[in-house]
Amino acid sequence: MFESVLAGFVGLFDPMQLGMLLLGVLTGTVVGIVPGIGGTAGLAICLPFVVYIEPTGAIAFMIGLISVTTTADTITSVLLAIPGTSGSVASIVDGHPLARKGEAARALAASFVSSCFGGIFGAIILALSIPIVGFIIKQLGSPEFLMLTMLGITAVAMLTGRQPLKGITAAGIGLMMASVGGATLTPYFRYSFGLPYLYDGIPLILIALGLFGIPEIIDLLVRGLPIAGKFGMGKGVAEGIKDTWRNKWLALRCAIIGVYVGFVPGMGTSVANWLGYAHAIQSSKGEGKFGKGDIRGIIAPEAANNAARGGELIPTLLFGIPGSGSMALLLLALVMFGIVPGPDMISVHLDKVFGIVWSLVIGNVVGAIICIFLAKYLARVATVNINILAPFVIVIITMGAFQATMNWGDLLCLLFLAVIGWTMKQTGFPRPPVIVGFVLGTLAERYLGLSIQRYGMEWVYRPWVIAIGVLIVLTIFYGASYQAKQNKKEQEEMAEQAKA
């Protein structure tokens, strides 16, 4: 264990790996600032290019991008009241009023420092969980991992979006896509329709670009980006740092909340952001001016949403269950590099796990420093009209897609998947379950074949299989009831507004 911790740390001093980490941080900063893109679409756009880099450097780049996106997205939330991603919406409530009072620098400094703290806390929890999870993994076999893959698909499908049936349908689409091409354990080709292009299945990169990259750009083109007027930063960076220190226990409690939320598949940074804000109000006992510019209203949600990244990485790396759309793309990239999340991460790739831990720590620290010193200038990226940015992004996506197999079929497949992604976005079907179903579908098929070969049908009666099966049923029940309550609450609020 100690050797792996040391190897992961020393590896970051490799010029290539450190350079890729810093490049990922810079990319994630820009991605976080531009409203509407977010970490998932940003990863999807960059994925075709990082797969040609040495695995450790590519992983460092992706972790750098993921770690800082939920830090930089607060810049436009505070200055312009435009959330950079869904994980910074709650930060607008008190952050923007502070900016209107001339305390934008104070609010942003508090946000960046609390984000850095939350990210480091999440990385520490990830590191501490490895010995515990390692012991659990040694007790499991292919039947248990089959059930864990099904739990991952079910959890993300049920807890993503407002309609569980649509989530299950989306996961089913991903499973269908995973079955295209050669079977995992048998020499058969399925759903290839006689097209040689599909014999090897649908390229993983095209799934990400088609479902997330192009639909997001088209959506931004349709809506347009608001052109922000002049804004002032004011002074108070030192005061914002002191504010975080004065509220360190609030930041710690919210970081714990964020890790827990991230650990539950399908919830993600947006839920952590609001739960952190809710805890700040609850713990204030009526003291403060929340909604009018209370500094605690930005410290709490930012500590929570960055800590959620560390929580999301625990099931993603150690069980192969992605905690969010971004983690699903990270899982997809690891599979492309031949790194299968699960038992191998403990027994074979433990140095890479700790490399990710160190990358998460350094990425958060460097990202916070960059944002503190360059916030005034970086915020202006959000004022660039999307009509200027979109052509460049679309060209990059097209070039990345063509590199999948260097076949014209790549572009046709990208177009087909983009239509599916756009349709799903407009009809309210969540897209992360498609990625999860696609990535885990192949693993589930492999584990099912191995389980039947080794145990026949007796694998169904193994204790851990039954326990995970019960957990799947409870997840379905909880997801359906939770979404039903949320929908009922929304209908009641709409009825009250109509009466008013």
Short mmCIF file of C-alpha atoms in Angstrom, two decimals, residues 17 64 73 75-76 97 117 138 155 162 175 354 385-386 427 433 457:
data_model
loop_
_atom_site.label_atom_id
_atom_site.label_comp_id
_atom_site.label_asym_id
_atom_site.label_seq_id
_atom_site.Cartn_x
_atom_site.Cartn_y
_atom_site.Cartn_z
CA GLN A 17 2.08 13.51 -16.54
CA GLY A 64 -7.48 17.69 -13.77
CA ASP A 73 -18.21 27.29 -12.71
CA ILE A 75 -17.21 32.58 -11.53
CA THR A 76 -20.17 33.23 -13.81
CA PRO A 97 -26.08 39.46 -4.24
CA PHE A 117 -10.87 22.13 0.73
CA LYS A 138 -11.51 -10.10 -2.11
CA ALA A 155 -29.14 3.18 -9.62
CA ARG A 162 -37.49 13.01 -13.10
CA LEU A 175 -27.31 -2.13 -23.28
CA PHE A 354 -3.23 6.68 -5.85
CA ASN A 385 -21.04 34.75 -28.39
CA ILE A 386 -21.62 31.03 -28.94
CA THR A 427 -37.83 14.75 -24.73
CA PRO A 433 -27.76 5.96 -18.21
CA MET A 457 -27.24 -21.64 -12.11
#
